[in-house]
Amino acid sequence: MVLASLVEKGKHIEAARLTKELLEKGMDPNKILIEGLHKGLLTLGERFKRNECFIPEVLLAARAMHKGMDVLRPALAVDGVKPLAKVVLGTVKDDLHDIGKNMVGMMLEGAGFRVVDIGINVPAEK
């Protein structure tokens, strides 16, 4: 699917546009998610494991998938697609780094989880 290639290449504007076009043409939102957005990120993840790409490419691909998900999310809700589970993400107090947290969140969302991001520098009580 072309959408998977756009995600893999980090083309976020094009990925969002194509996601919208596919929905308008009546394609099943779950198919768009699995065969398009999710597949593109998984393919790039495999390339990353083989040291064929690096963190910047992964971040671009995650952003492209996220932009596609922004378009797709309402259609998934209308179709009654239930998330696999809810995941709460955050970084612990005194940790201001969020790149890894954001990447994990986008990948989980693309895999069908509902992600609640509580931010960075979160105290244990929260």
PDB file of N, CA and C in Angstrom, residues 46-103:
ATOM      1  N   GLU A  46      11.892  -2.507  11.392  1.00  0.00           N
ATOM      2  CA  GLU A  46      12.780  -3.602  10.983  1.00  0.00           C
ATOM      3  C   GLU A  46      14.079  -3.063  10.396  1.00  0.00           C
ATOM      4  N   ARG A  47      13.965  -2.022   9.597  1.00  0.00           N
ATOM      5  CA  ARG A  47      15.173  -1.401   9.027  1.00  0.00           C
ATOM      6  C   ARG A  47      16.047  -0.827  10.139  1.00  0.00           C
ATOM      7  N   PHE A  48      15.424  -0.253  11.157  1.00  0.00           N
ATOM      8  CA  PHE A  48      16.159   0.315  12.280  1.00  0.00           C
ATOM      9  C   PHE A  48      16.934  -0.783  13.014  1.00  0.00           C
ATOM     10  N   LYS A  49      16.289  -1.932  13.217  1.00  0.00           N
ATOM     11  CA  LYS A  49      16.966  -3.057  13.893  1.00  0.00           C
ATOM     12  C   LYS A  49      18.197  -3.520  13.120  1.00  0.00           C
ATOM     13  N   ARG A  50      18.139  -3.407  11.786  1.00  0.00           N
ATOM     14  CA  ARG A  50      19.272  -3.821  10.948  1.00  0.00           C
ATOM     15  C   ARG A  50      20.271  -2.688  10.720  1.00  0.00           C
ATOM     16  N   ASN A  51      20.118  -1.592  11.460  1.00  0.00           N
ATOM     17  CA  ASN A  51      20.987  -0.410  11.329  1.00  0.00           C
ATOM     18  C   ASN A  51      20.981   0.178   9.925  1.00  0.00           C
ATOM     19  N   GLU A  52      19.842   0.097   9.249  1.00  0.00           N
ATOM     20  CA  GLU A  52      19.702   0.669   7.911  1.00  0.00           C
ATOM     21  C   GLU A  52      19.109   2.070   7.954  1.00  0.00           C
ATOM     22  N   CYS A  53      18.656   2.485   9.134  1.00  0.00           N
ATOM     23  CA  CYS A  53      18.184   3.850   9.331  1.00  0.00           C
ATOM     24  C   CYS A  53      18.426   4.198  10.803  1.00  0.00           C
ATOM     25  N   PHE A  54      18.156   5.445  11.140  1.00  0.00           N
ATOM     26  CA  PHE A  54      18.498   5.917  12.478  1.00  0.00           C
ATOM     27  C   PHE A  54      17.315   6.650  13.119  1.00  0.00           C
ATOM     28  N   ILE A  55      17.496   7.080  14.352  1.00  0.00           N
ATOM     29  CA  ILE A  55      16.425   7.711  15.130  1.00  0.00           C
ATOM     30  C   ILE A  55      15.712   8.838  14.366  1.00  0.00           C
ATOM     31  N   PRO A  56      16.410   9.731  13.666  1.00  0.00           N
ATOM     32  CA  PRO A  56      15.675  10.790  12.960  1.00  0.00           C
ATOM     33  C   PRO A  56      14.648  10.249  11.962  1.00  0.00           C
ATOM     34  N   GLU A  57      14.998   9.185  11.249  1.00  0.00           N
ATOM     35  CA  GLU A  57      14.045   8.588  10.305  1.00  0.00           C
ATOM     36  C   GLU A  57      12.864   7.962  11.041  1.00  0.00           C
ATOM     37  N   VAL A  58      13.138   7.351  12.181  1.00  0.00           N
ATOM     38  CA  VAL A  58      12.069   6.742  12.973  1.00  0.00           C
ATOM     39  C   VAL A  58      11.119   7.828  13.491  1.00  0.00           C
ATOM     40  N   LEU A  59      11.679   8.941  13.930  1.00  0.00           N
ATOM     41  CA  LEU A  59      10.850  10.038  14.417  1.00  0.00           C
ATOM     42  C   LEU A  59       9.980  10.614  13.308  1.00  0.00           C
ATOM     43  N   LEU A  60      10.549  10.755  12.111  1.00  0.00           N
ATOM     44  CA  LEU A  60       9.773  11.261  10.975  1.00  0.00           C
ATOM     45  C   LEU A  60       8.646  10.299  10.614  1.00  0.00           C
ATOM     46  N   ALA A  61       8.945   9.019  10.624  1.00  0.00           N
ATOM     47  CA  ALA A  61       7.921   8.019  10.313  1.00  0.00           C
ATOM     48  C   ALA A  61       6.829   8.022  11.381  1.00  0.00           C
ATOM     49  N   ALA A  62       7.220   8.144  12.631  1.00  0.00           N
ATOM     50  CA  ALA A  62       6.240   8.181  13.720  1.00  0.00           C
ATOM     51  C   ALA A  62       5.342   9.410  13.574  1.00  0.00           C
ATOM     52  N   ARG A  63       5.920  10.526  13.177  1.00  0.00           N
ATOM     53  CA  ARG A  63       5.111  11.727  12.963  1.00  0.00           C
ATOM     54  C   ARG A  63       4.129  11.520  11.812  1.00  0.00           C
ATOM     55  N   ALA A  64       4.582  10.887  10.734  1.00  0.00           N
ATOM     56  CA  ALA A  64       3.709  10.624   9.592  1.00  0.00           C
ATOM     57  C   ALA A  64       2.553   9.709  10.008  1.00  0.00           C
ATOM     58  N   MET A  65       2.858   8.684  10.785  1.00  0.00           N
ATOM     59  CA  MET A  65       1.810   7.787  11.249  1.00  0.00           C
ATOM     60  C   MET A  65       0.834   8.532  12.159  1.00  0.00           C
ATOM     61  N   HIS A  66       1.373   9.384  13.018  1.00  0.00           N
ATOM     62  CA  HIS A  66       0.545  10.151  13.944  1.00  0.00           C
ATOM     63  C   HIS A  66      -0.409  11.085  13.185  1.00  0.00           C
ATOM     64  N   LYS A  67       0.071  11.729  12.143  1.00  0.00           N
ATOM     65  CA  LYS A  67      -0.782  12.620  11.341  1.00  0.00           C
ATOM     66  C   LYS A  67      -1.881  11.818  10.643  1.00  0.00           C
ATOM     67  N   GLY A  68      -1.535  10.639  10.155  1.00  0.00           N
ATOM     68  CA  GLY A  68      -2.548   9.776   9.560  1.00  0.00           C
ATOM     69  C   GLY A  68      -3.563   9.330  10.591  1.00  0.00           C
ATOM     70  N   MET A  69      -3.100   9.018  11.800  1.00  0.00           N
ATOM     71  CA  MET A  69      -3.998   8.604  12.878  1.00  0.00           C
ATOM     72  C   MET A  69      -4.948   9.728  13.273  1.00  0.00           C
ATOM     73  N   ASP A  70      -4.473  10.974  13.213  1.00  0.00           N
ATOM     74  CA  ASP A  70      -5.351  12.109  13.526  1.00  0.00           C
ATOM     75  C   ASP A  70      -6.554  12.124  12.587  1.00  0.00           C
ATOM     76  N   VAL A  71      -6.320  11.796  11.322  1.00  0.00           N
ATOM     77  CA  VAL A  71      -7.393  11.742  10.330  1.00  0.00           C
ATOM     78  C   VAL A  71      -8.254  10.496  10.539  1.00  0.00           C
ATOM     79  N   LEU A  72      -7.623   9.395  10.861  1.00  0.00           N
ATOM     80  CA  LEU A  72      -8.287   8.095  10.933  1.00  0.00           C
ATOM     81  C   LEU A  72      -9.087   7.874  12.220  1.00  0.00           C
ATOM     82  N   ARG A  73      -8.645   8.449  13.308  1.00  0.00           N
ATOM     83  CA  ARG A  73      -9.236   8.182  14.629  1.00  0.00           C
ATOM     84  C   ARG A  73     -10.762   8.347  14.659  1.00  0.00           C
ATOM     85  N   PRO A  74     -11.332   9.435  14.128  1.00  0.00           N
ATOM     86  CA  PRO A  74     -12.803   9.556  14.167  1.00  0.00           C
ATOM     87  C   PRO A  74     -13.514   8.432  13.408  1.00  0.00           C
ATOM     88  N   ALA A  75     -12.945   8.004  12.297  1.00  0.00           N
ATOM     89  CA  ALA A  75     -13.563   6.915  11.525  1.00  0.00           C
ATOM     90  C   ALA A  75     -13.495   5.600  12.284  1.00  0.00           C
ATOM     91  N   LEU A  76     -12.418   5.369  12.995  1.00  0.00           N
ATOM     92  CA  LEU A  76     -12.312   4.154  13.798  1.00  0.00           C
ATOM     93  C   LEU A  76     -13.349   4.162  14.917  1.00  0.00           C
ATOM     94  N   ALA A  77     -13.573   5.329  15.512  1.00  0.00           N
ATOM     95  CA  ALA A  77     -14.553   5.437  16.591  1.00  0.00           C
ATOM     96  C   ALA A  77     -15.959   5.171  16.062  1.00  0.00           C
ATOM     97  N   VAL A  78     -16.276   5.725  14.888  1.00  0.00           N
ATOM     98  CA  VAL A  78     -17.596   5.522  14.284  1.00  0.00           C
ATOM     99  C   VAL A  78     -17.810   4.055  13.944  1.00  0.00           C
ATOM    100  N   ASP A  79     -16.754   3.412  13.465  1.00  0.00           N
ATOM    101  CA  ASP A  79     -16.851   1.991  13.111  1.00  0.00           C
ATOM    102  C   ASP A  79     -16.929   1.090  14.336  1.00  0.00           C
ATOM    103  N   GLY A  80     -16.759   1.669  15.512  1.00  0.00           N
ATOM    104  CA  GLY A  80     -16.843   0.883  16.732  1.00  0.00           C
ATOM    105  C   GLY A  80     -15.606   0.047  17.000  1.00  0.00           C
ATOM    106  N   VAL A  81     -14.491   0.419  16.387  1.00  0.00           N
ATOM    107  CA  VAL A  81     -13.246  -0.313  16.631  1.00  0.00           C
ATOM    108  C   VAL A  81     -12.790   0.009  18.048  1.00  0.00           C
ATOM    109  N   LYS A  82     -12.756  -1.002  18.859  1.00  0.00           N
ATOM    110  CA  LYS A  82     -12.366  -0.826  20.259  1.00  0.00           C
ATOM    111  C   LYS A  82     -10.852  -0.967  20.397  1.00  0.00           C
ATOM    112  N   PRO A  83     -10.246  -0.116  21.228  1.00  0.00           N
ATOM    113  CA  PRO A  83      -8.810  -0.273  21.459  1.00  0.00           C
ATOM    114  C   PRO A  83      -8.523  -1.608  22.144  1.00  0.00           C
ATOM    115  N   LEU A  84      -7.332  -2.141  21.901  1.00  0.00           N
ATOM    116  CA  LEU A  84      -6.933  -3.404  22.527  1.00  0.00           C
ATOM    117  C   LEU A  84      -6.867  -3.263  24.039  1.00  0.00           C
ATOM    118  N   ALA A  85      -6.371  -2.127  24.487  1.00  0.00           N
ATOM    119  CA  ALA A  85      -6.231  -1.842  25.915  1.00  0.00           C
ATOM    120  C   ALA A  85      -5.850  -0.375  26.049  1.00  0.00           C
ATOM    121  N   LYS A  86      -5.822   0.103  27.268  1.00  0.00           N
ATOM    122  CA  LYS A  86      -5.413   1.473  27.541  1.00  0.00           C
ATOM    123  C   LYS A  86      -4.005   1.441  28.131  1.00  0.00           C
ATOM    124  N   VAL A  87      -3.151   2.330  27.635  1.00  0.00           N
ATOM    125  CA  VAL A  87      -1.787   2.445  28.126  1.00  0.00           C
ATOM    126  C   VAL A  87      -1.572   3.874  28.602  1.00  0.00           C
ATOM    127  N   VAL A  88      -1.037   4.032  29.792  1.00  0.00           N
ATOM    128  CA  VAL A  88      -0.718   5.355  30.315  1.00  0.00           C
ATOM    129  C   VAL A  88       0.795   5.522  30.231  1.00  0.00           C
ATOM    130  N   LEU A  89       1.222   6.598  29.572  1.00  0.00           N
ATOM    131  CA  LEU A  89       2.655   6.861  29.392  1.00  0.00           C
ATOM    132  C   LEU A  89       3.047   8.171  30.053  1.00  0.00           C
ATOM    133  N   GLY A  90       4.230   8.208  30.589  1.00  0.00           N
ATOM    134  CA  GLY A  90       4.792   9.429  31.146  1.00  0.00           C
ATOM    135  C   GLY A  90       6.239   9.183  31.496  1.00  0.00           C
ATOM    136  N   THR A  91       6.960  10.265  31.729  1.00  0.00           N
ATOM    137  CA  THR A  91       8.328  10.101  32.224  1.00  0.00           C
ATOM    138  C   THR A  91       8.344  10.499  33.697  1.00  0.00           C
ATOM    139  N   VAL A  92       9.190   9.849  34.453  1.00  0.00           N
ATOM    140  CA  VAL A  92       9.241  10.045  35.901  1.00  0.00           C
ATOM    141  C   VAL A  92       9.784  11.422  36.265  1.00  0.00           C
ATOM    142  N   LYS A  93       9.493  11.823  37.482  1.00  0.00           N
ATOM    143  CA  LYS A  93       9.966  13.115  37.990  1.00  0.00           C
ATOM    144  C   LYS A  93      11.467  13.249  37.771  1.00  0.00           C
ATOM    145  N   ASP A  94      11.872  14.410  37.376  1.00  0.00           N
ATOM    146  CA  ASP A  94      13.261  14.780  37.088  1.00  0.00           C
ATOM    147  C   ASP A  94      13.760  14.242  35.755  1.00  0.00           C
ATOM    148  N   ASP A  95      12.889  13.635  34.965  1.00  0.00           N
ATOM    149  CA  ASP A  95      13.268  13.193  33.622  1.00  0.00           C
ATOM    150  C   ASP A  95      12.476  14.004  32.610  1.00  0.00           C
ATOM    151  N   LEU A  96      13.167  14.854  31.873  1.00  0.00           N
ATOM    152  CA  LEU A  96      12.505  15.731  30.915  1.00  0.00           C
ATOM    153  C   LEU A  96      12.585  15.198  29.494  1.00  0.00           C
ATOM    154  N   HIS A  97      13.152  14.022  29.316  1.00  0.00           N
ATOM    155  CA  HIS A  97      13.314  13.449  27.980  1.00  0.00           C
ATOM    156  C   HIS A  97      12.020  12.768  27.553  1.00  0.00           C
ATOM    157  N   ASP A  98      11.546  13.094  26.365  1.00  0.00           N
ATOM    158  CA  ASP A  98      10.284  12.492  25.952  1.00  0.00           C
ATOM    159  C   ASP A  98      10.311  11.885  24.554  1.00  0.00           C
ATOM    160  N   ILE A  99      11.449  11.861  23.902  1.00  0.00           N
ATOM    161  CA  ILE A  99      11.506  11.316  22.542  1.00  0.00           C
ATOM    162  C   ILE A  99      11.107   9.839  22.546  1.00  0.00           C
ATOM    163  N   GLY A 100      11.702   9.052  23.413  1.00  0.00           N
ATOM    164  CA  GLY A 100      11.375   7.625  23.481  1.00  0.00           C
ATOM    165  C   GLY A 100       9.932   7.397  23.877  1.00  0.00           C
ATOM    166  N   LYS A 101       9.452   8.170  24.849  1.00  0.00           N
ATOM    167  CA  LYS A 101       8.055   8.052  25.289  1.00  0.00           C
ATOM    168  C   LYS A 101       7.113   8.340  24.125  1.00  0.00           C
ATOM    169  N   ASN A 102       7.396   9.382  23.386  1.00  0.00           N
ATOM    170  CA  ASN A 102       6.542   9.746  22.251  1.00  0.00           C
ATOM    171  C   ASN A 102       6.567   8.679  21.163  1.00  0.00           C
ATOM    172  N   MET A 103       7.739   8.120  20.909  1.00  0.00           N
ATOM    173  CA  MET A 103       7.843   7.064  19.897  1.00  0.00           C
ATOM    174  C   MET A 103       7.029   5.844  20.317  1.00  0.00           C
TER     175      MET A 103
END
